[in-house]
XYZ file of C-alpha atoms in Angstrom:
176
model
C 0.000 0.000 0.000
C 1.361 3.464 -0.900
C 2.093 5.833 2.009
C -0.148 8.820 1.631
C 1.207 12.408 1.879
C -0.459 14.040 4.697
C 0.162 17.824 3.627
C -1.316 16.683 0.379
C -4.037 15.836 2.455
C -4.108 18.869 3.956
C -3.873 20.546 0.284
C -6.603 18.624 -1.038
C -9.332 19.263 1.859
C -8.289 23.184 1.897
C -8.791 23.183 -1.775
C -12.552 21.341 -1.529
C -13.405 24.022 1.249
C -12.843 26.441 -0.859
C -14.613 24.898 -3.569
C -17.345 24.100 -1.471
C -17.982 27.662 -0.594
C -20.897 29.361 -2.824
C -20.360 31.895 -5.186
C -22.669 34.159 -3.704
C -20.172 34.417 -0.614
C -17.691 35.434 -2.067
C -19.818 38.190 -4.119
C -20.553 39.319 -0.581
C -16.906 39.282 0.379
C -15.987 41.261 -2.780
C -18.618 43.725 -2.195
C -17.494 44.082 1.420
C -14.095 44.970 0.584
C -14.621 47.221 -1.963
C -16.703 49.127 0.292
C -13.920 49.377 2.413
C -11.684 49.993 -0.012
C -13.832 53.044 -1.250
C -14.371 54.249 2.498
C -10.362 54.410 3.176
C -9.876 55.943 0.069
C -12.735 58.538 0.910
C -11.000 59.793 4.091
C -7.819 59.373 2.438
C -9.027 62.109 0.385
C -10.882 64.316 2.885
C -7.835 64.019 5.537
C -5.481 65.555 2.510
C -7.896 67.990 1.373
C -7.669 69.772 5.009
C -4.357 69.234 5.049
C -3.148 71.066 1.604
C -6.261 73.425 1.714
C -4.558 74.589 5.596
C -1.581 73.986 3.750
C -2.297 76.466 1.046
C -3.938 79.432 3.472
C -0.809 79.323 5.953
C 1.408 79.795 3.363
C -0.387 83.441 2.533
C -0.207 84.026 6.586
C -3.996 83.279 6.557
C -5.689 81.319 9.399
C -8.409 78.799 8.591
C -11.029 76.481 10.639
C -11.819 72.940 10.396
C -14.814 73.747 8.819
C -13.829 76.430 6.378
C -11.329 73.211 5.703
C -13.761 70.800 5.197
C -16.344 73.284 3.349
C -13.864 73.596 0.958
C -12.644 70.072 0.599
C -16.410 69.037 -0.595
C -16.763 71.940 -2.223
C -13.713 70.900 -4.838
C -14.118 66.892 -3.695
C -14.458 65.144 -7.274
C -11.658 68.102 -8.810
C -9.334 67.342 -6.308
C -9.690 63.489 -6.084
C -8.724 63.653 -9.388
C -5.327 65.487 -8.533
C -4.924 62.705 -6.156
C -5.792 60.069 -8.560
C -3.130 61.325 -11.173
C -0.645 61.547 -8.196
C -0.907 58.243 -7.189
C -0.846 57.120 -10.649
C 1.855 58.938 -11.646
C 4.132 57.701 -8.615
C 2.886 53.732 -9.186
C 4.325 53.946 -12.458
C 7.690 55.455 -11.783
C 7.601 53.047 -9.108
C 7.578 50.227 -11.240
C 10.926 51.444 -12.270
C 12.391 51.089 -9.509
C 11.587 52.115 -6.192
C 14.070 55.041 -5.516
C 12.388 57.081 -8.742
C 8.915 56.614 -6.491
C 10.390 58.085 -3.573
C 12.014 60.935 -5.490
C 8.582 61.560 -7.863
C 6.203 61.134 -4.757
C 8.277 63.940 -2.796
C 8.259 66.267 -5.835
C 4.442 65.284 -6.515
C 3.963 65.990 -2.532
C 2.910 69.790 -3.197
C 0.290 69.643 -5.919
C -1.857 69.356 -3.306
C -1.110 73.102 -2.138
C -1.007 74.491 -5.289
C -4.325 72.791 -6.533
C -6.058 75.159 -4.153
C -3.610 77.936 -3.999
C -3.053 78.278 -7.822
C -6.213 77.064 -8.245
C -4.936 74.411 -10.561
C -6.677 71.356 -11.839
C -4.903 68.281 -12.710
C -1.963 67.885 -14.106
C -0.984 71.504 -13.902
C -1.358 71.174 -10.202
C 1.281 68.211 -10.773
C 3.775 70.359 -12.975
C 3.369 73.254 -10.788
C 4.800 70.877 -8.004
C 7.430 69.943 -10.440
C 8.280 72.838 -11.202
C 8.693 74.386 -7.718
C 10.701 71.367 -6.349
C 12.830 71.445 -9.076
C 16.449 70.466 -7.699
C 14.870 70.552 -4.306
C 13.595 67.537 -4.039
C 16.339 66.599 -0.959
C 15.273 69.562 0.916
C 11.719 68.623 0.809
C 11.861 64.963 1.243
C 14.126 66.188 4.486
C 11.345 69.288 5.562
C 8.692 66.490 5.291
C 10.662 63.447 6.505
C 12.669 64.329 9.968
C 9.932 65.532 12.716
C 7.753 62.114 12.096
C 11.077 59.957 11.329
C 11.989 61.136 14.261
C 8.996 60.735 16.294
C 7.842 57.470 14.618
C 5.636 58.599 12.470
C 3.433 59.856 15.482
C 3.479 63.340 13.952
C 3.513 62.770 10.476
C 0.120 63.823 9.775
C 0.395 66.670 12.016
C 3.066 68.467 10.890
C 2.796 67.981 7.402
C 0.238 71.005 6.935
C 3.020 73.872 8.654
C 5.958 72.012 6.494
C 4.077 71.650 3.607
C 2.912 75.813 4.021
C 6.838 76.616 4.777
C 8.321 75.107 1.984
C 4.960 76.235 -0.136
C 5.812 79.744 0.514
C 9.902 79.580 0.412
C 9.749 77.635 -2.855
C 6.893 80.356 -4.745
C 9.315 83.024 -3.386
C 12.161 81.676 -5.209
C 10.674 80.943 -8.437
């Protein structure tokens, strides 16, 4: 008698159960994470809206509210999910490359945020306008935007990013 192979055993019943399992589950289960999907992707959105909108008004010295934020954010959502869209996009791709041109792209990419509702730019001019103002700068900014969370574990990240991102908004227009 042959000796039978107890992890193909093991193989075999896994594979039934999943067999086994209707396809009406797993339309549920696909359903269910998409929602989530489109939920985190949602407050992805809203979260940087605030962000680059406070972004954009502390660079001009201005002072803004959570809800003159967040007015705003809806006001421009399906606009400036598109900006994000393209940026995310734009940094997959040159992170197929390799992933040191996605680090450099996403840091240069990291104020078209600002300038979508400073400038008010749409799209890919809100991208090249980003390009354009990090242009050979890119160190500096990855560095503004990098230390105070590396430092603190990431704890402050999303904290800080408005006042750096308004800093080296306002250094890098003077410049130019």
């Amino acid at each position: 008698p042959a000796e039978s192979n107890p992890n193909k055993t093991e193989m075999q019943n896994v594979s039934s159960s999943f067999q086994s399992v209707d396809s009406a589950v797993w339309m549920v289960i696909g359903v269910i994470v998409l929602v989530a999907v489109l939920i985190s992707l949602f407050i992805h959105i809203i979260l940087s809206g605030i962000g680059d909108y406070t972004a954009s008004q502390l660079s001009k010295n201005k002072t803004t509210t959570l809800g003159e934020a967040l007015g705003v954010v809806f006001s421009h959502f399906w606009s400036y999910s598109w900006v994000i869209i393209l940026v995310g996009i734009k940094i997959f791709l040159w992170s197929l490359l390799f992933i040191i041109p996605g680090i450099i792209m996403s840091v240069r990419y990291s104020l078209s945020g600002v300038s979508y509702f400073d400038k008010q730019l749409r799209g890919n001019n809100a991208i090249n306008h980003s390009l354009g103002l990090t242009k050979n700068a890119w160190l500096t900014t990855f560095a503004g935007q990098s230390l105070l969370p590396l430092l603190t574990l990431g704890a402050l990240g999303r904290l800080t990013a408005p006042g750096t991102n308004a800093v080296l908004y306002r250094q890098y227009t003077a410049a130019n």
